[in-house]
Amino acid sequence: MWMPFSSAARTAVMSRKVILLLAVLGMVLVYGGAAEAQGGFAAVTVTPGTGGAKTYSVSIQILLLMTVLSLLPAALIMMTSFTRVIIVLAILRQALGTAQTPSNQILIGLSLFLSIFIMAPVFEQSYDTGLKPYLDDQMAAEQALENAASPFRRFMLDQTRQADLLMFTRISGRSSLPSRDEVPFSLLLPAFVTSELKTAFQIGFLIFLPFLVIDLVVASVLMAMGMMMLSPMIISLPFKLMLFVLVDGWSLIMGTLASSFYM
């Protein structure tokens, strides 16, 4: 029988990587703002190393890690594909007219694991270039954090509209940006989220249209038959569910969302 994973050990390793990289997401937020404001974490340096590297005390590292844990939910929403996925699924549920089915817990869980699937290449690259060398004591903390943030920066830039990035650049008072790799996180984060919201609502609009047509047809038929007291939603719901099942709707939605990030 074919198995979706090669072994249980591989699944466990991937889970540990995801947990570690979620912590990196929060640290990237702190690093992006702090490095821009004061040029790094010079206040917590204890020993200068060769080549300009800096070593931090264990107590400071633990303090920083515990601090960024509170930023993980915001990092998960702002720096990954989660925003687009959860909005599209919420619009889909509204279009079907199934009230709380699927429930919020199911939609959030589905969005979370689909986001992990979509972000897996980014997680792997961030782990291999930044987190793993740091855990193996082969790289300083600041350099490791910068290397771990680079894959997320590239992913976010690829999904960000140029118009949104220029808008926030203009609002911030900057005339222009030197290059793509020098876009600060203070500009990239809001531009990325704005682009994700636009894309999510565009996909949601296209998903909503066929179900809206069914609602209009059912409402017109009921009006023609003089059934004013019968809710069109009750009659149209079975037809919308039948349409969604016949076209294999869940596979289409999941496939479209996943492929929309790597087209």
PDB file of N, CA and C in Angstrom, residues 182-242:
ATOM      1  N   GLU A 182      17.007  44.761  -0.084  1.00  0.00           N
ATOM      2  CA  GLU A 182      17.169  45.732   0.984  1.00  0.00           C
ATOM      3  C   GLU A 182      15.838  46.311   1.458  1.00  0.00           C
ATOM      4  N   VAL A 183      14.739  45.662   1.121  1.00  0.00           N
ATOM      5  CA  VAL A 183      13.429  46.116   1.596  1.00  0.00           C
ATOM      6  C   VAL A 183      13.315  45.805   3.087  1.00  0.00           C
ATOM      7  N   PRO A 184      13.108  46.789   3.943  1.00  0.00           N
ATOM      8  CA  PRO A 184      13.012  46.510   5.387  1.00  0.00           C
ATOM      9  C   PRO A 184      11.717  45.787   5.720  1.00  0.00           C
ATOM     10  N   PHE A 185      11.752  45.016   6.802  1.00  0.00           N
ATOM     11  CA  PHE A 185      10.564  44.277   7.214  1.00  0.00           C
ATOM     12  C   PHE A 185       9.426  45.221   7.590  1.00  0.00           C
ATOM     13  N   SER A 186       9.748  46.419   8.049  1.00  0.00           N
ATOM     14  CA  SER A 186       8.699  47.376   8.415  1.00  0.00           C
ATOM     15  C   SER A 186       7.847  47.766   7.225  1.00  0.00           C
ATOM     16  N   LEU A 187       8.373  47.665   6.001  1.00  0.00           N
ATOM     17  CA  LEU A 187       7.610  47.909   4.776  1.00  0.00           C
ATOM     18  C   LEU A 187       7.071  46.623   4.181  1.00  0.00           C
ATOM     19  N   LEU A 188       7.872  45.573   4.245  1.00  0.00           N
ATOM     20  CA  LEU A 188       7.489  44.323   3.587  1.00  0.00           C
ATOM     21  C   LEU A 188       6.287  43.668   4.250  1.00  0.00           C
ATOM     22  N   LEU A 189       6.225  43.683   5.578  1.00  0.00           N
ATOM     23  CA  LEU A 189       5.127  43.013   6.277  1.00  0.00           C
ATOM     24  C   LEU A 189       3.755  43.593   5.928  1.00  0.00           C
ATOM     25  N   PRO A 190       3.524  44.913   6.079  1.00  0.00           N
ATOM     26  CA  PRO A 190       2.186  45.424   5.714  1.00  0.00           C
ATOM     27  C   PRO A 190       1.879  45.288   4.236  1.00  0.00           C
ATOM     28  N   ALA A 191       2.896  45.427   3.368  1.00  0.00           N
ATOM     29  CA  ALA A 191       2.654  45.269   1.931  1.00  0.00           C
ATOM     30  C   ALA A 191       2.268  43.835   1.609  1.00  0.00           C
ATOM     31  N   PHE A 192       2.934  42.871   2.236  1.00  0.00           N
ATOM     32  CA  PHE A 192       2.621  41.460   2.007  1.00  0.00           C
ATOM     33  C   PHE A 192       1.203  41.129   2.471  1.00  0.00           C
ATOM     34  N   VAL A 193       0.827  41.586   3.662  1.00  0.00           N
ATOM     35  CA  VAL A 193      -0.510  41.293   4.178  1.00  0.00           C
ATOM     36  C   VAL A 193      -1.577  41.935   3.294  1.00  0.00           C
ATOM     37  N   THR A 194      -1.334  43.169   2.847  1.00  0.00           N
ATOM     38  CA  THR A 194      -2.297  43.839   1.964  1.00  0.00           C
ATOM     39  C   THR A 194      -2.473  43.076   0.660  1.00  0.00           C
ATOM     40  N   SER A 195      -1.378  42.606   0.085  1.00  0.00           N
ATOM     41  CA  SER A 195      -1.467  41.825  -1.156  1.00  0.00           C
ATOM     42  C   SER A 195      -2.194  40.505  -0.935  1.00  0.00           C
ATOM     43  N   GLU A 196      -1.949  39.864   0.209  1.00  0.00           N
ATOM     44  CA  GLU A 196      -2.624  38.610   0.501  1.00  0.00           C
ATOM     45  C   GLU A 196      -4.132  38.817   0.649  1.00  0.00           C
ATOM     46  N   LEU A 197      -4.530  39.911   1.269  1.00  0.00           N
ATOM     47  CA  LEU A 197      -5.964  40.201   1.414  1.00  0.00           C
ATOM     48  C   LEU A 197      -6.610  40.405   0.049  1.00  0.00           C
ATOM     49  N   LYS A 198      -5.944  41.147  -0.825  1.00  0.00           N
ATOM     50  CA  LYS A 198      -6.486  41.365  -2.168  1.00  0.00           C
ATOM     51  C   LYS A 198      -6.638  40.046  -2.921  1.00  0.00           C
ATOM     52  N   THR A 199      -5.592  39.230  -2.883  1.00  0.00           N
ATOM     53  CA  THR A 199      -5.641  37.955  -3.601  1.00  0.00           C
ATOM     54  C   THR A 199      -6.714  37.036  -3.035  1.00  0.00           C
ATOM     55  N   ALA A 200      -6.824  36.996  -1.713  1.00  0.00           N
ATOM     56  CA  ALA A 200      -7.815  36.126  -1.084  1.00  0.00           C
ATOM     57  C   ALA A 200      -9.231  36.527  -1.477  1.00  0.00           C
ATOM     58  N   PHE A 201      -9.524  37.816  -1.517  1.00  0.00           N
ATOM     59  CA  PHE A 201     -10.872  38.252  -1.879  1.00  0.00           C
ATOM     60  C   PHE A 201     -11.138  38.054  -3.369  1.00  0.00           C
ATOM     61  N   GLN A 202     -10.128  38.145  -4.202  1.00  0.00           N
ATOM     62  CA  GLN A 202     -10.315  37.854  -5.621  1.00  0.00           C
ATOM     63  C   GLN A 202     -10.670  36.387  -5.838  1.00  0.00           C
ATOM     64  N   ILE A 203      -9.943  35.486  -5.161  1.00  0.00           N
ATOM     65  CA  ILE A 203     -10.266  34.063  -5.267  1.00  0.00           C
ATOM     66  C   ILE A 203     -11.645  33.789  -4.689  1.00  0.00           C
ATOM     67  N   GLY A 204     -11.947  34.397  -3.550  1.00  0.00           N
ATOM     68  CA  GLY A 204     -13.257  34.202  -2.932  1.00  0.00           C
ATOM     69  C   GLY A 204     -14.395  34.676  -3.815  1.00  0.00           C
ATOM     70  N   PHE A 205     -14.186  35.776  -4.538  1.00  0.00           N
ATOM     71  CA  PHE A 205     -15.219  36.280  -5.449  1.00  0.00           C
ATOM     72  C   PHE A 205     -15.521  35.272  -6.553  1.00  0.00           C
ATOM     73  N   LEU A 206     -14.468  34.687  -7.123  1.00  0.00           N
ATOM     74  CA  LEU A 206     -14.669  33.698  -8.184  1.00  0.00           C
ATOM     75  C   LEU A 206     -15.361  32.446  -7.661  1.00  0.00           C
ATOM     76  N   ILE A 207     -15.069  32.070  -6.412  1.00  0.00           N
ATOM     77  CA  ILE A 207     -15.724  30.899  -5.826  1.00  0.00           C
ATOM     78  C   ILE A 207     -17.193  31.198  -5.534  1.00  0.00           C
ATOM     79  N   PHE A 208     -17.493  32.429  -5.158  1.00  0.00           N
ATOM     80  CA  PHE A 208     -18.847  32.791  -4.752  1.00  0.00           C
ATOM     81  C   PHE A 208     -19.824  32.824  -5.930  1.00  0.00           C
ATOM     82  N   LEU A 209     -19.330  33.145  -7.133  1.00  0.00           N
ATOM     83  CA  LEU A 209     -20.219  33.383  -8.271  1.00  0.00           C
ATOM     84  C   LEU A 209     -21.138  32.209  -8.613  1.00  0.00           C
ATOM     85  N   PRO A 210     -20.646  30.984  -8.783  1.00  0.00           N
ATOM     86  CA  PRO A 210     -21.574  29.902  -9.157  1.00  0.00           C
ATOM     87  C   PRO A 210     -22.643  29.636  -8.105  1.00  0.00           C
ATOM     88  N   PHE A 211     -22.301  29.769  -6.832  1.00  0.00           N
ATOM     89  CA  PHE A 211     -23.298  29.561  -5.780  1.00  0.00           C
ATOM     90  C   PHE A 211     -24.321  30.704  -5.763  1.00  0.00           C
ATOM     91  N   LEU A 212     -23.877  31.904  -6.113  1.00  0.00           N
ATOM     92  CA  LEU A 212     -24.809  33.026  -6.205  1.00  0.00           C
ATOM     93  C   LEU A 212     -25.810  32.815  -7.331  1.00  0.00           C
ATOM     94  N   VAL A 213     -25.351  32.240  -8.448  1.00  0.00           N
ATOM     95  CA  VAL A 213     -26.251  31.955  -9.572  1.00  0.00           C
ATOM     96  C   VAL A 213     -27.318  30.950  -9.143  1.00  0.00           C
ATOM     97  N   ILE A 214     -26.923  29.934  -8.394  1.00  0.00           N
ATOM     98  CA  ILE A 214     -27.900  28.946  -7.919  1.00  0.00           C
ATOM     99  C   ILE A 214     -28.929  29.610  -7.014  1.00  0.00           C
ATOM    100  N   ASP A 215     -28.484  30.494  -6.121  1.00  0.00           N
ATOM    101  CA  ASP A 215     -29.419  31.199  -5.234  1.00  0.00           C
ATOM    102  C   ASP A 215     -30.403  32.045  -6.032  1.00  0.00           C
ATOM    103  N   LEU A 216     -29.920  32.731  -7.063  1.00  0.00           N
ATOM    104  CA  LEU A 216     -30.797  33.576  -7.873  1.00  0.00           C
ATOM    105  C   LEU A 216     -31.818  32.740  -8.637  1.00  0.00           C
ATOM    106  N   VAL A 217     -31.396  31.619  -9.194  1.00  0.00           N
ATOM    107  CA  VAL A 217     -32.315  30.759  -9.950  1.00  0.00           C
ATOM    108  C   VAL A 217     -33.394  30.199  -9.037  1.00  0.00           C
ATOM    109  N   VAL A 218     -32.997  29.697  -7.866  1.00  0.00           N
ATOM    110  CA  VAL A 218     -33.969  29.131  -6.930  1.00  0.00           C
ATOM    111  C   VAL A 218     -34.936  30.202  -6.455  1.00  0.00           C
ATOM    112  N   ALA A 219     -34.417  31.404  -6.136  1.00  0.00           N
ATOM    113  CA  ALA A 219     -35.301  32.483  -5.681  1.00  0.00           C
ATOM    114  C   ALA A 219     -36.295  32.880  -6.769  1.00  0.00           C
ATOM    115  N   SER A 220     -35.854  32.919  -8.029  1.00  0.00           N
ATOM    116  CA  SER A 220     -36.746  33.282  -9.133  1.00  0.00           C
ATOM    117  C   SER A 220     -37.840  32.235  -9.328  1.00  0.00           C
ATOM    118  N   VAL A 221     -37.461  30.952  -9.226  1.00  0.00           N
ATOM    119  CA  VAL A 221     -38.446  29.890  -9.378  1.00  0.00           C
ATOM    120  C   VAL A 221     -39.477  29.939  -8.268  1.00  0.00           C
ATOM    121  N   LEU A 222     -39.051  30.157  -7.046  1.00  0.00           N
ATOM    122  CA  LEU A 222     -39.988  30.230  -5.920  1.00  0.00           C
ATOM    123  C   LEU A 222     -40.920  31.421  -6.061  1.00  0.00           C
ATOM    124  N   MET A 223     -40.379  32.553  -6.520  1.00  0.00           N
ATOM    125  CA  MET A 223     -41.231  33.730  -6.731  1.00  0.00           C
ATOM    126  C   MET A 223     -42.266  33.451  -7.820  1.00  0.00           C
ATOM    127  N   ALA A 224     -41.855  32.770  -8.889  1.00  0.00           N
ATOM    128  CA  ALA A 224     -42.787  32.471  -9.980  1.00  0.00           C
ATOM    129  C   ALA A 224     -43.884  31.508  -9.533  1.00  0.00           C
ATOM    130  N   MET A 225     -43.558  30.625  -8.580  1.00  0.00           N
ATOM    131  CA  MET A 225     -44.529  29.663  -8.084  1.00  0.00           C
ATOM    132  C   MET A 225     -45.380  30.236  -6.949  1.00  0.00           C
ATOM    133  N   GLY A 226     -45.087  31.462  -6.548  1.00  0.00           N
ATOM    134  CA  GLY A 226     -45.873  32.103  -5.498  1.00  0.00           C
ATOM    135  C   GLY A 226     -45.554  31.630  -4.095  1.00  0.00           C
ATOM    136  N   MET A 227     -44.409  30.962  -3.909  1.00  0.00           N
ATOM    137  CA  MET A 227     -44.015  30.479  -2.571  1.00  0.00           C
ATOM    138  C   MET A 227     -43.217  31.555  -1.856  1.00  0.00           C
ATOM    139  N   MET A 228     -43.896  32.592  -1.422  1.00  0.00           N
ATOM    140  CA  MET A 228     -43.230  33.725  -0.796  1.00  0.00           C
ATOM    141  C   MET A 228     -42.689  33.401   0.590  1.00  0.00           C
ATOM    142  N   MET A 229     -43.321  32.504   1.300  1.00  0.00           N
ATOM    143  CA  MET A 229     -42.965  32.236   2.695  1.00  0.00           C
ATOM    144  C   MET A 229     -41.855  31.194   2.834  1.00  0.00           C
ATOM    145  N   LEU A 230     -41.486  30.558   1.738  1.00  0.00           N
ATOM    146  CA  LEU A 230     -40.448  29.529   1.785  1.00  0.00           C
ATOM    147  C   LEU A 230     -39.090  30.165   1.509  1.00  0.00           C
ATOM    148  N   SER A 231     -38.142  29.933   2.418  1.00  0.00           N
ATOM    149  CA  SER A 231     -36.814  30.536   2.285  1.00  0.00           C
ATOM    150  C   SER A 231     -36.055  29.907   1.115  1.00  0.00           C
ATOM    151  N   PRO A 232     -35.541  30.735   0.200  1.00  0.00           N
ATOM    152  CA  PRO A 232     -34.754  30.172  -0.921  1.00  0.00           C
ATOM    153  C   PRO A 232     -33.491  29.448  -0.444  1.00  0.00           C
ATOM    154  N   MET A 233     -32.945  29.839   0.703  1.00  0.00           N
ATOM    155  CA  MET A 233     -31.733  29.212   1.208  1.00  0.00           C
ATOM    156  C   MET A 233     -31.944  27.731   1.494  1.00  0.00           C
ATOM    157  N   ILE A 234     -33.126  27.386   1.988  1.00  0.00           N
ATOM    158  CA  ILE A 234     -33.408  25.983   2.310  1.00  0.00           C
ATOM    159  C   ILE A 234     -33.433  25.130   1.045  1.00  0.00           C
ATOM    160  N   ILE A 235     -33.993  25.675  -0.023  1.00  0.00           N
ATOM    161  CA  ILE A 235     -34.101  24.928  -1.276  1.00  0.00           C
ATOM    162  C   ILE A 235     -32.773  24.886  -2.020  1.00  0.00           C
ATOM    163  N   SER A 236     -32.032  25.989  -1.985  1.00  0.00           N
ATOM    164  CA  SER A 236     -30.790  26.047  -2.771  1.00  0.00           C
ATOM    165  C   SER A 236     -29.640  25.287  -2.121  1.00  0.00           C
ATOM    166  N   LEU A 237     -29.694  25.080  -0.812  1.00  0.00           N
ATOM    167  CA  LEU A 237     -28.589  24.412  -0.127  1.00  0.00           C
ATOM    168  C   LEU A 237     -28.291  23.020  -0.682  1.00  0.00           C
ATOM    169  N   PRO A 238     -29.281  22.152  -0.875  1.00  0.00           N
ATOM    170  CA  PRO A 238     -28.959  20.826  -1.453  1.00  0.00           C
ATOM    171  C   PRO A 238     -28.346  20.906  -2.848  1.00  0.00           C
ATOM    172  N   PHE A 239     -28.808  21.853  -3.663  1.00  0.00           N
ATOM    173  CA  PHE A 239     -28.261  21.991  -5.009  1.00  0.00           C
ATOM    174  C   PHE A 239     -26.807  22.470  -4.965  1.00  0.00           C
ATOM    175  N   LYS A 240     -26.512  23.394  -4.047  1.00  0.00           N
ATOM    176  CA  LYS A 240     -25.134  23.874  -3.932  1.00  0.00           C
ATOM    177  C   LYS A 240     -24.210  22.778  -3.418  1.00  0.00           C
ATOM    178  N   LEU A 241     -24.680  22.004  -2.459  1.00  0.00           N
ATOM    179  CA  LEU A 241     -23.871  20.886  -1.967  1.00  0.00           C
ATOM    180  C   LEU A 241     -23.653  19.840  -3.051  1.00  0.00           C
ATOM    181  N   MET A 242     -24.701  19.569  -3.824  1.00  0.00           N
ATOM    182  CA  MET A 242     -24.569  18.583  -4.900  1.00  0.00           C
ATOM    183  C   MET A 242     -23.561  19.065  -5.940  1.00  0.00           C
TER     184      MET A 242
END
